[in-house]
Coordinates of N, CA, C and O and ligand atoms in Angstrom, one line a residue:
M898 N 1.1 -1.1 -0.1 CA 0.2 0.1 0.2 C 0.7 1.1 -0.2 O 1.4 1.2 0.8
S899 N 1.0 2.5 -1.0 CA 1.6 3.4 -1.0 C 1.2 4.3 0.5 O -0.1 4.9 0.2
K900 N 1.8 4.8 1.4 CA 2.1 6.2 2.1 C 2.1 7.4 1.6 O 0.5 8.1 2.7
A901 N 1.5 7.7 0.0 CA 1.7 8.6 -0.5 C -0.1 9.1 -1.0 O -0.6 10.4 -0.2
L902 N -0.8 7.8 -1.0 CA -2.2 7.2 -0.7 C -2.7 9.1 0.3 O -4.0 9.5 0.1
D903 N -1.1 8.5 1.4 CA -2.9 9.2 2.8 C -2.4 10.6 2.6 O -2.9 12.0 3.8
R904 N -1.4 11.4 1.5 CA -1.9 13.0 1.5 C -2.6 13.2 -0.6 O -2.6 13.8 -0.3
I905 N -2.9 12.8 0.0 CA -4.3 13.0 -1.1 C -5.0 12.9 -0.4 O -6.2 12.1 0.7
R906 N -6.2 13.6 -0.8 CA -7.7 14.2 -0.2 C -8.6 14.8 -1.6 O -8.0 15.6 -2.9
I907 N -10.5 13.7 -1.3 CA -11.1 14.2 -2.1 C -12.1 15.1 -1.9 O -12.7 15.3 -0.8
H908 N -12.2 16.0 -3.2 CA -13.6 16.9 -2.1 C -14.5 17.3 -3.5 O -14.3 17.7 -4.5
T909 N -15.4 17.4 -3.0 CA -16.4 18.3 -3.5 C -16.7 19.5 -3.8 O -17.3 19.8 -2.5
G910 N -16.3 20.5 -5.1 CA -17.2 22.1 -4.7 C -15.7 22.4 -5.5 O -15.4 22.7 -7.0
D911 N -16.3 24.5 -5.6 CA -15.9 24.7 -6.5 C -14.3 25.3 -6.3 O -13.9 25.4 -5.4
I912 N -13.2 24.5 -7.9 CA -11.7 25.0 -6.8 C -11.7 26.2 -6.7 O -10.1 26.2 -6.0
T913 N -12.4 27.4 -7.5 CA -11.5 28.6 -7.2 C -11.5 29.3 -5.7 O -11.6 30.1 -5.2
K914 N -12.9 28.6 -4.9 CA -13.0 29.2 -3.2 C -11.9 27.7 -2.5 O -11.4 28.2 -0.8
L915 N -10.6 27.4 -3.2 CA -10.3 26.9 -1.5 C -8.4 27.7 -0.7 O -8.3 28.4 -2.5
D916 N -8.5 27.3 -0.3 CA -7.0 28.6 0.1 C -5.8 27.1 -0.1 O -6.2 26.5 1.7
V917 N -5.2 27.3 -0.8 CA -4.2 26.4 -1.1 C -3.2 27.1 -1.4 O -3.4 28.9 -2.0
D918 N -1.9 26.4 -1.7 CA -1.1 26.8 -2.3 C -1.1 27.0 -3.8 O -0.7 28.7 -4.0
A919 N -1.4 25.9 -4.3 CA -1.9 26.5 -6.2 C -2.9 25.9 -5.4 O -3.3 24.5 -5.7
I920 N -3.5 26.4 -7.1 CA -4.9 25.2 -7.7 C -4.5 24.8 -9.0 O -4.1 26.1 -9.8
V921 N -4.9 24.4 -9.8 CA -4.6 24.3 -11.0 C -5.3 23.8 -11.7 O -6.9 24.0 -11.6
N922 N -5.4 24.9 -12.9 CA -6.6 25.2 -14.0 C -5.7 24.2 -15.4 O -4.8 24.3 -15.7
A923 N -7.7 23.7 -15.8 CA -8.0 23.5 -17.5 C -7.4 24.3 -18.0 O -9.3 24.7 -18.5
A924 N -6.3 24.5 -18.6 CA -6.7 25.9 -19.6 C -6.4 25.3 -20.2 O -6.9 23.9 -21.4
N925 N -7.0 26.4 -22.2 CA -6.1 25.6 -23.2 C -4.7 26.6 -23.6 O -3.9 27.3 -22.7
T926 N -4.6 25.5 -24.9 CA -2.9 26.4 -24.9 C -3.0 28.1 -25.8 O -1.6 28.2 -25.6
S927 N -3.7 28.9 -25.6 CA -3.4 29.8 -25.7 C -3.0 30.8 -24.3 O -3.0 31.5 -24.6
L928 N -3.1 29.8 -23.4 CA -4.0 29.8 -21.9 C -4.8 32.1 -21.7 O -4.7 32.6 -20.5
L929 N -6.2 32.2 -22.3 CA -6.5 33.4 -22.5 C -7.7 33.4 -21.1 O -8.5 34.2 -21.5
G930 N -7.9 31.9 -21.3 CA -9.6 32.4 -20.3 C -10.2 30.7 -21.8 O -9.7 30.8 -22.3
G931 N -10.8 30.7 -20.7 CA -12.3 30.1 -22.0 C -13.5 30.0 -20.5 O -13.7 30.7 -19.9
G932 N -14.0 29.1 -21.2 CA -15.2 27.8 -20.0 C -14.5 26.9 -19.0 O -13.3 27.4 -19.2
G933 N -15.3 26.7 -18.5 CA -15.9 25.4 -18.4 C -14.6 26.3 -15.7 O -15.1 27.6 -15.8
V934 N -13.6 25.2 -16.1 CA -13.0 25.8 -14.8 C -11.7 26.8 -15.0 O -12.3 27.3 -13.9
D935 N -11.5 26.7 -16.1 CA -10.8 28.2 -16.8 C -11.9 29.1 -16.7 O -10.8 29.9 -16.3
G936 N -12.6 29.1 -17.4 CA -13.8 30.8 -17.1 C -13.7 30.7 -15.5 O -13.3 32.6 -15.3
A937 N -14.3 29.6 -14.6 CA -13.7 30.2 -13.2 C -13.2 30.8 -12.7 O -13.2 31.9 -11.9
I938 N -12.0 30.9 -12.7 CA -11.2 30.9 -12.4 C -10.2 32.0 -12.5 O -10.2 33.1 -12.5
H939 N -10.8 32.6 -13.7 CA -10.1 34.2 -14.4 C -11.4 34.7 -13.8 O -10.7 36.4 -13.5
R940 N -13.1 34.3 -14.0 CA -13.4 35.2 -13.2 C -13.7 35.7 -12.3 O -12.4 37.0 -11.0
A941 N -13.2 34.4 -12.0 CA -12.4 35.0 -10.1 C -10.8 35.8 -9.6 O -10.5 35.9 -8.8
A942 N -10.3 35.0 -10.0 CA -9.2 36.2 -10.1 C -8.9 36.9 -10.5 O -8.4 38.3 -9.4
G943 N -9.9 37.8 -11.7 CA -9.9 39.0 -12.4 C -9.4 39.0 -13.3 O -7.9 38.2 -13.2
R944 N -9.1 40.2 -13.8 CA -8.6 40.7 -15.1 C -6.8 40.2 -14.9 O -5.7 40.3 -16.1
E945 N -6.3 41.2 -14.3 CA -4.3 41.5 -13.9 C -4.1 39.7 -14.5 O -3.5 39.9 -14.7
L946 N -5.2 38.6 -13.6 CA -4.9 37.2 -15.0 C -3.7 36.8 -15.8 O -3.6 36.9 -16.3
E947 N -5.6 38.1 -17.2 CA -5.4 37.6 -18.5 C -4.3 38.2 -19.0 O -3.4 38.1 -19.7
F948 N -3.6 39.1 -17.6 CA -2.7 40.7 -18.3 C -0.5 39.6 -18.5 O -0.5 39.7 -19.1
E949 N -0.8 38.4 -17.2 CA -0.1 37.7 -17.0 C 0.3 36.7 -17.7 O 1.4 36.5 -18.5
C950 N -1.5 35.8 -18.2 CA -1.2 35.2 -19.3 C -0.9 35.7 -20.2 O -0.2 34.7 -21.0
R951 N -1.1 37.0 -20.7 CA -0.6 36.1 -21.7 C 0.8 37.1 -22.5 O 1.1 37.1 -23.4
M952 N 1.5 37.0 -21.3 CA 2.9 37.0 -21.4 C 3.7 35.4 -21.3 O 4.6 35.8 -21.5
L953 N 3.1 34.6 -21.1 CA 3.6 33.4 -21.7 C 4.0 32.4 -22.4 O 3.9 31.9 -22.3
N954 N 2.9 33.5 -23.9 CA 3.1 32.9 -25.1 C 2.1 31.3 -25.4 O 3.2 30.1 -26.0
G955 N 1.5 31.1 -24.4 CA 0.5 30.4 -24.8 C 1.8 28.6 -23.7 O 1.9 28.4 -22.5
C956 N 0.8 27.0 -24.2 CA 1.1 26.5 -23.1 C 0.7 24.6 -24.1 O 0.3 25.5 -25.4
K957 N 1.9 24.5 -24.2 CA 1.1 22.7 -24.8 C 1.6 21.9 -24.1 O 1.0 22.3 -22.8
V958 N 0.7 21.1 -25.2 CA -0.8 20.5 -24.4 C 0.6 19.4 -24.0 O 1.5 18.7 -23.8
G959 N 0.1 18.8 -22.8 CA 0.5 18.0 -21.6 C 1.8 18.7 -21.0 O 3.1 18.3 -19.9
D960 N 2.5 20.4 -21.6 CA 3.3 21.1 -20.2 C 2.7 21.7 -19.5 O 1.2 21.6 -19.4
A961 N 2.7 22.9 -18.7 CA 1.8 23.7 -17.2 C 3.1 25.4 -17.4 O 4.3 25.0 -17.6
K962 N 2.7 25.8 -16.5 CA 2.8 27.8 -17.0 C 2.5 27.6 -15.8 O 1.5 27.1 -15.1
I963 N 2.8 28.5 -14.2 CA 2.1 28.7 -13.7 C 2.1 31.0 -13.1 O 3.6 31.4 -13.4
T964 N 1.0 31.3 -12.9 CA 1.6 31.7 -12.4 C 0.3 33.1 -11.3 O 0.7 32.1 -10.1
K965 N 0.5 34.4 -10.3 CA 0.0 34.6 -9.3 C -1.3 33.9 -9.2 O -2.1 34.0 -10.5
G966 N -1.9 34.3 -8.0 CA -3.0 33.5 -7.9 C -3.8 34.7 -8.3 O -5.6 34.9 -8.0
Y967 N -3.6 36.3 -7.4 CA -4.4 37.0 -7.3 C -5.8 37.3 -7.1 O -5.2 36.8 -5.0
K968 N -6.3 37.7 -7.3 CA -7.8 37.7 -6.5 C -7.8 36.7 -5.4 O -9.2 35.7 -4.9
L969 N -7.7 35.4 -5.8 CA -7.8 34.2 -5.9 C -7.5 33.8 -3.3 O -6.0 34.3 -3.5
P970 N -8.0 32.9 -3.4 CA -7.2 32.2 -2.0 C -5.8 32.1 -2.0 O -5.2 31.6 -2.0
A971 N -6.0 32.1 -3.3 CA -4.9 30.2 -3.5 C -3.3 31.3 -3.9 O -3.7 31.9 -4.6
R972 N -2.2 30.8 -3.4 CA -1.6 32.2 -4.3 C -0.5 32.2 -5.5 O -0.7 32.3 -6.2
H973 N -0.3 30.8 -5.8 CA -0.9 30.9 -7.2 C -2.2 29.6 -7.6 O -2.6 29.0 -7.3
I974 N -1.3 29.8 -9.7 CA -2.1 29.5 -10.0 C -1.4 28.0 -11.5 O -0.4 29.2 -12.3
I975 N -1.2 27.2 -11.1 CA -0.5 26.0 -11.9 C -1.8 25.7 -13.9 O -2.6 25.5 -13.5
H976 N -1.9 26.4 -15.2 CA -1.9 26.3 -15.8 C -1.4 25.3 -17.1 O -0.3 24.8 -16.7
T977 N -1.9 24.5 -17.1 CA -1.7 22.9 -17.6 C -2.9 23.0 -18.8 O -4.3 23.4 -18.7
V978 N -2.3 22.2 -19.9 CA -3.7 21.5 -21.3 C -3.5 20.6 -21.1 O -2.5 19.4 -21.1
G979 N -5.2 19.9 -21.2 CA -5.2 18.6 -21.1 C -5.2 18.6 -22.2 O -4.9 18.9 -23.2
P980 N -5.2 17.0 -22.5 CA -5.0 16.5 -23.9 C -7.0 17.1 -24.7 O -7.1 16.2 -23.3
V981 N -7.7 16.4 -25.9 CA -8.9 16.5 -26.5 C -9.3 15.2 -26.2 O -7.9 14.3 -27.3
W982 N -9.7 14.7 -26.0 CA -9.9 13.0 -26.7 C -10.7 12.5 -27.8 O -11.4 12.9 -27.9
Q983 N -9.5 11.5 -28.7 CA -10.2 11.6 -29.9 C -9.9 10.2 -30.2 O -10.0 9.6 -31.0
G984 N -10.4 9.0 -28.7 CA -11.0 8.0 -29.2 C -9.6 6.7 -28.0 O -9.3 5.4 -28.5
G985 N -8.6 7.5 -28.3 CA -7.2 6.5 -27.2 C -6.3 6.9 -27.6 O -5.3 6.5 -27.1
G986 N -6.6 6.9 -29.1 CA -5.0 6.2 -29.8 C -4.3 7.7 -30.3 O -3.4 7.4 -30.8
R987 N -4.7 8.9 -29.5 CA -3.4 10.0 -30.3 C -2.8 10.6 -28.4 O -2.2 12.0 -28.4
S988 N -2.1 9.4 -27.8 CA -1.3 9.4 -26.9 C -2.0 10.6 -25.6 O -1.3 10.8 -25.3
E989 N -3.3 10.1 -26.0 CA -3.8 11.2 -25.4 C -3.4 10.7 -23.5 O -3.6 11.5 -22.6
A990 N -3.6 9.3 -23.3 CA -3.4 9.2 -21.2 C -1.8 9.5 -21.2 O -1.8 10.0 -20.1
E991 N -0.7 9.4 -22.4 CA 0.1 9.9 -22.3 C 0.8 11.5 -21.5 O 0.8 11.8 -20.8
L992 N -0.4 12.1 -22.5 CA -0.3 13.9 -22.1 C -1.0 14.2 -21.5 O -0.8 14.9 -20.3
L993 N -2.5 13.0 -20.6 CA -2.7 13.5 -19.3 C -1.7 13.1 -17.9 O -1.9 14.1 -17.2
A994 N -1.9 12.1 -17.9 CA -0.5 12.4 -17.1 C 0.4 13.3 -16.9 O 1.4 13.7 -16.0
S995 N 1.5 13.2 -17.4 CA 2.1 14.5 -18.7 C 1.0 15.8 -17.8 O 2.2 16.8 -17.0
C996 N 0.2 16.2 -17.7 CA -0.6 17.7 -17.3 C -0.2 17.0 -15.9 O 0.2 19.1 -14.7
Y997 N -0.4 16.7 -14.7 CA -0.2 16.1 -13.6 C 1.5 16.1 -13.0 O 1.1 16.8 -12.3
R998 N 2.0 15.2 -13.8 CA 3.6 15.4 -14.3 C 4.0 16.9 -14.1 O 4.5 17.8 -12.3
R999 N 3.6 17.7 -14.7 CA 4.5 19.3 -15.2 C 4.2 19.7 -13.8 O 5.0 20.3 -13.3
S1000 N 3.2 20.2 -13.8 CA 1.9 20.3 -12.8 C 2.3 20.6 -11.1 O 3.1 21.5 -10.9
L1001 N 2.6 19.1 -10.8 CA 3.9 18.8 -9.4 C 5.2 19.2 -9.5 O 5.9 19.9 -8.6
E1002 N 6.0 19.2 -11.2 CA 7.2 19.6 -10.5 C 7.0 21.5 -11.1 O 7.4 21.7 -9.8
L1003 N 6.3 21.9 -11.1 CA 6.2 23.2 -10.9 C 6.0 23.8 -9.9 O 6.7 25.0 -8.9
A1004 N 4.9 23.0 -8.9 CA 4.6 23.5 -7.5 C 5.3 23.0 -6.1 O 6.1 23.9 -5.4
A1005 N 6.6 22.4 -6.8 CA 7.9 21.6 -6.1 C 8.6 22.9 -6.1 O 9.1 23.0 -5.0
A1006 N 8.6 23.4 -7.4 CA 10.3 24.0 -7.6 C 10.4 26.5 -7.3 O 9.8 27.3 -6.4
N1007 N 8.0 26.0 -7.5 CA 7.5 27.1 -6.3 C 6.9 26.5 -4.6 O 6.5 27.5 -4.2
D1008 N 7.8 25.6 -4.1 CA 6.9 25.4 -2.7 C 5.6 25.8 -2.1 O 5.8 26.1 -1.5
C1009 N 5.5 24.8 -2.9 CA 3.5 25.0 -3.1 C 3.3 23.3 -2.3 O 3.9 22.5 -2.4
R1010 N 3.3 23.7 -1.0 CA 2.3 22.2 -0.2 C 1.4 21.8 -0.5 O 1.3 20.2 -0.4
T1011 N 1.3 22.7 -0.4 CA -1.1 22.0 -0.8 C -1.3 22.6 -2.3 O -0.8 23.8 -3.1
V1012 N -2.0 22.1 -2.9 CA -1.8 21.3 -4.2 C -3.7 21.8 -4.6 O -4.3 20.2 -4.2
A1013 N -4.0 21.6 -5.1 CA -5.3 21.2 -5.5 C -5.9 21.3 -6.8 O -5.5 22.1 -8.2
F1014 N -6.6 19.6 -7.7 CA -6.7 19.3 -9.2 C -7.6 19.7 -8.8 O -8.2 19.0 -8.8
P1015 N -8.1 20.3 -10.2 CA -9.3 19.7 -11.2 C -9.6 18.7 -11.8 O -8.5 18.2 -12.0
A1016 N -10.6 18.0 -12.5 CA -10.0 16.6 -13.2 C -9.4 17.6 -14.8 O -11.6 17.1 -15.8
I1017 N -8.4 17.7 -15.1 CA -8.6 18.1 -15.9 C -8.7 17.4 -17.1 O -9.2 15.9 -17.8
S1018 N -9.5 18.1 -18.3 CA -9.9 17.0 -19.7 C -11.3 16.5 -19.5 O -12.1 16.1 -21.0
T1019 N -11.6 16.2 -18.5 CA -13.3 15.7 -18.7 C -14.4 16.4 -18.9 O -15.4 15.6 -18.6
G1020 N -13.8 17.8 -19.1 CA -15.5 19.1 -19.6 C -15.4 18.7 -21.0 O -15.8 17.9 -21.8
V1021 N -15.0 20.1 -21.1 CA -15.0 20.4 -22.9 C -14.7 19.7 -24.2 O -14.3 18.9 -24.9
Y1022 N -13.7 18.2 -23.0 CA -12.0 18.4 -23.8 C -12.8 16.5 -24.2 O -11.9 16.0 -24.6
H1023 N -13.7 16.2 -22.9 CA -14.4 14.5 -23.1 C -13.8 13.8 -23.4 O -13.9 12.8 -23.6
Y1024 N -12.8 13.5 -22.3 CA -11.2 12.7 -21.8 C -12.8 11.3 -20.4 O -13.3 12.3 -19.9
P1025 N -12.8 10.5 -21.1 CA -13.5 9.0 -20.7 C -13.5 10.1 -18.3 O -12.3 9.1 -18.3
K1026 N -13.8 9.9 -18.2 CA -14.7 10.7 -16.9 C -13.7 9.2 -15.9 O -12.7 9.6 -14.6
D1027 N -13.2 8.0 -16.0 CA -12.7 7.0 -15.3 C -11.4 7.1 -15.1 O -10.7 6.8 -14.2
E1028 N -11.4 6.5 -16.8 CA -9.8 6.8 -17.1 C -9.3 7.8 -16.9 O -8.1 8.0 -16.1
A1029 N -9.8 9.1 -16.8 CA -8.5 9.7 -17.1 C -8.4 10.6 -14.4 O -7.4 11.1 -14.3
A1030 N -9.4 9.9 -13.6 CA -9.9 10.0 -12.6 C -7.9 8.3 -12.2 O -7.9 9.0 -12.0
E1031 N -8.0 7.8 -13.3 CA -7.3 6.7 -12.4 C -6.2 7.2 -13.3 O -4.7 7.1 -12.1
I1032 N -5.2 7.8 -13.9 CA -5.0 8.4 -14.4 C -3.9 9.6 -13.6 O -3.3 10.0 -12.9
A1033 N -5.4 10.3 -13.1 CA -4.6 11.1 -11.9 C -4.4 10.5 -10.7 O -3.5 11.5 -9.9
V1034 N -4.9 9.7 -10.4 CA -4.4 9.4 -8.9 C -3.8 8.5 -9.4 O -1.7 9.1 -8.2
G1035 N -3.0 8.0 -10.3 CA -2.5 7.0 -10.4 C -0.6 7.8 -10.3 O 0.7 7.7 -10.4
T1036 N -1.3 9.2 -11.6 CA 0.4 9.5 -11.5 C 0.9 10.9 -10.4 O 1.5 10.4 -9.8
V1037 N -0.6 10.8 -9.8 CA 0.5 11.5 -9.0 C 1.4 10.9 -7.5 O 1.7 11.2 -6.7
T1038 N 0.0 10.3 -7.0 CA 0.9 8.9 -5.9 C 2.6 8.7 -6.9 O 3.5 8.1 -5.4
M1039 N 2.2 8.0 -7.8 CA 3.5 7.8 -8.4 C 4.3 9.3 -7.9 O 5.7 8.5 -7.3
V1040 N 4.2 9.9 -8.2 CA 5.7 11.1 -7.8 C 5.5 11.8 -6.1 O 6.2 11.6 -6.3
M1041 N 4.1 11.1 -5.6 CA 4.8 11.7 -4.5 C 5.1 11.4 -3.4 O 6.1 10.9 -2.5
E1042 N 5.0 9.4 -3.8 CA 6.4 8.2 -3.3 C 7.2 9.6 -4.1 O 8.1 8.3 -2.7
E1043 N 8.1 10.1 -4.6 CA 9.2 10.4 -4.7 C 10.0 11.7 -4.2 O 10.7 12.1 -3.8
K1044 N 8.9 13.0 -3.9 CA 8.4 13.8 -4.0 C 8.0 14.4 -2.2 O 7.5 13.7 -1.8
T1045 N 8.6 15.1 -1.3 CA 8.0 15.8 0.6 C 7.0 16.3 -0.3 O 6.2 17.2 0.6
V1046 N 7.6 17.6 -1.0 CA 6.0 18.6 -1.7 C 5.9 18.1 -3.5 O 6.6 17.9 -4.2
P1047 N 4.4 19.1 -3.7 CA 3.4 19.5 -1.8 C 3.4 18.3 -1.3 O 3.2 17.1 -1.5
E1048 N 3.5 18.8 -0.7 CA 3.1 17.5 0.5 C 1.2 16.9 1.3 O 1.3 16.1 1.7
A1049 N 0.4 18.2 0.6 CA -1.0 17.5 0.4 C -1.6 17.5 -1.1 O -0.6 19.0 -1.2
V1050 N -2.0 17.1 -1.4 CA -3.5 17.0 -3.1 C -4.0 16.9 -2.7 O -4.7 15.5 -3.0
I1051 N -5.6 17.9 -3.7 CA -7.1 18.1 -3.6 C -7.0 18.1 -4.6 O -7.5 18.7 -5.5
F1052 N -8.1 16.3 -4.8 CA -8.8 16.3 -5.7 C -9.8 17.2 -5.8 O -10.9 16.4 -5.3
C1053 N -10.2 17.6 -6.9 CA -11.5 19.0 -6.2 C -12.4 18.2 -7.9 O -11.9 19.1 -9.0
C1054 N -13.3 17.9 -7.4 CA -14.0 17.8 -8.4 C -15.5 17.8 -8.1 O -15.9 19.8 -6.7
F1055 N -16.5 18.5 -8.9 CA -17.3 19.8 -9.4 C -18.6 19.2 -9.1 O -19.5 19.9 -8.5
D1056 N -18.5 17.6 -9.3 CA -20.1 17.0 -8.4 C -20.0 15.7 -7.9 O -18.4 15.3 -7.4
E1057 N -20.8 14.9 -7.2 CA -20.2 14.3 -6.6 C -19.2 12.9 -7.6 O -19.3 12.1 -6.8
H1058 N -21.4 12.2 -8.8 CA -20.2 11.7 -9.1 C -18.8 11.0 -9.6 O -18.2 9.9 -9.9
M1059 N -18.3 12.3 -9.8 CA -16.5 12.9 -10.4 C -16.0 12.2 -9.0 O -15.3 12.2 -8.8
A1060 N -16.8 13.1 -7.4 CA -15.4 12.8 -7.0 C -15.5 10.6 -7.0 O -14.8 10.7 -6.1
E1061 N -16.6 9.7 -6.4 CA -17.3 8.6 -6.3 C -16.2 8.0 -6.8 O -15.4 6.8 -7.0
L1062 N -15.9 8.4 -8.2 CA -14.6 7.9 -9.1 C -12.9 8.1 -8.5 O -12.2 7.4 -8.8
Y1063 N -12.8 8.9 -7.8 CA -12.0 9.6 -7.2 C -11.3 8.1 -6.7 O -10.7 7.6 -6.0
W1064 N -12.9 7.6 -5.3 CA -13.0 7.9 -4.4 C -11.9 5.7 -5.3 O -11.8 5.0 -4.4
Q1065 N -13.1 4.7 -6.2 CA -12.2 3.9 -7.1 C -11.5 3.5 -7.0 O -10.9 2.2 -7.4
A1066 N -11.1 4.8 -7.6 CA -9.1 5.2 -8.0 C -8.3 5.2 -6.8 O -7.8 4.1 -6.9
V1067 N -8.9 5.3 -6.3 CA -8.0 5.4 -4.6 C -8.1 4.0 -4.5 O -7.5 3.8 -3.8
A1068 N -9.0 3.5 -4.6 CA -9.4 1.7 -3.7 C -8.6 1.3 -4.7 O -8.5 0.0 -4.2
A1069 N -9.3 1.4 -5.7 CA -7.9 0.1 -6.3 C -6.4 0.6 -6.3 O -5.9 -1.0 -5.9
L1070 N -6.3 1.2 -6.6 CA -4.6 1.9 -6.6 C -4.5 0.8 -5.0 O -3.3 0.2 -4.5
R1071 N -5.1 0.7 -3.6 CA -4.6 0.4 -1.8 C -4.6 -1.1 -3.1 O -4.0 -1.1 -1.6
K1072 N -5.3 -1.7 -3.5 CA -5.3 -2.8 -3.3 C -4.7 -3.9 -3.6 O -3.8 -5.2 -3.4
G1073 N -3.9 -2.8 -4.6 CA -2.3 -2.7 -5.4 C -2.6 -4.3 -6.3 O -1.6 -4.7 -6.7
Ligands
AR6_775 N1 -14.0 23.5 -9.7 C1 -13.7 22.2 -9.9 N2 -14.4 21.6 -11.3 C2 -14.8 22.2 -12.0 C3 -14.8 23.7 -12.3 C4 -14.8 24.9 -11.1 N3 -15.8 25.5 -10.4 N4 -15.7 23.8 -13.6 C5 -16.0 23.1 -13.6 N5 -15.0 21.9 -12.9 P1 -13.8 21.9 -17.7 P2 -11.0 20.8 -19.6 C6 -14.8 20.8 -13.5 O1 -14.3 21.0 -19.5 O2 -12.2 20.0 -20.2 C7 -11.6 25.2 -20.9 O3 -13.3 26.6 -22.6 C8 -15.4 19.8 -14.7 O4 -17.0 19.4 -14.3 O5 -13.3 22.9 -17.5 O6 -10.2 19.6 -19.6 C9 -10.5 25.4 -21.3 O7 -10.3 26.6 -22.0 C10 -14.7 18.5 -15.0 O8 -15.0 17.7 -14.8 O9 -11.7 21.7 -18.6 C11 -11.0 24.8 -22.4 O10 -11.0 25.7 -23.8 C12 -13.9 19.5 -15.0 O11 -13.3 20.4 -14.4 C13 -11.1 23.2 -22.2 O12 -12.8 23.8 -21.6 C14 -12.8 19.6 -16.3 O13 -13.4 20.8 -16.7 C15 -10.6 22.3 -21.0 O14 -11.4 21.2 -21.2

């Protein structure tokens, strides 16, 4: 059984409300805002976020970039770009895992001890929710086994159904 699993929390609610060192944004390659969680984060952080994002020259799928949190309770926002689901044969799983790994690298480099992730790619980008939850929990746990920062990761789900899929993914990992 993995010790890192004890540093994972599953929460249902709005990620913009969380008082953590960093929240992760499920952005698009422009980094200039959009719908879903991205729109909610930009609205809650305020216009200054977009000004900083304009300086970043976008972001590749599977990569991540960090900004300040502005009006959010969170100190930082880590913007990552998940893959659009195209049936599974376009390296979607590798790219989604890379979003989690790169976000955790940036979190560690910026001393973010508490980090909250949304369910990247499971909205507008249509990644199957159960598979996305398995990749999220599996990848984050694997990285946390090797690193002490972040100390805690919260998977912030927008609804109870998504939270249940995360609980199932954690249970499957605990069984080993
Ligand atoms: N807090 C937590 N989770 C949320 C919130 C919130 N406030 N709002 C939505 N979710 P999506 P994607 C959940 O579509 O699939 C944007 O337009 C939602 O229920 O936000 O990666 C970007 O600009 C779902 O489970 O992101 C991109 O163009 C999850 O967040 C594109 O959408 C992700 O849904 C990215 O698509």
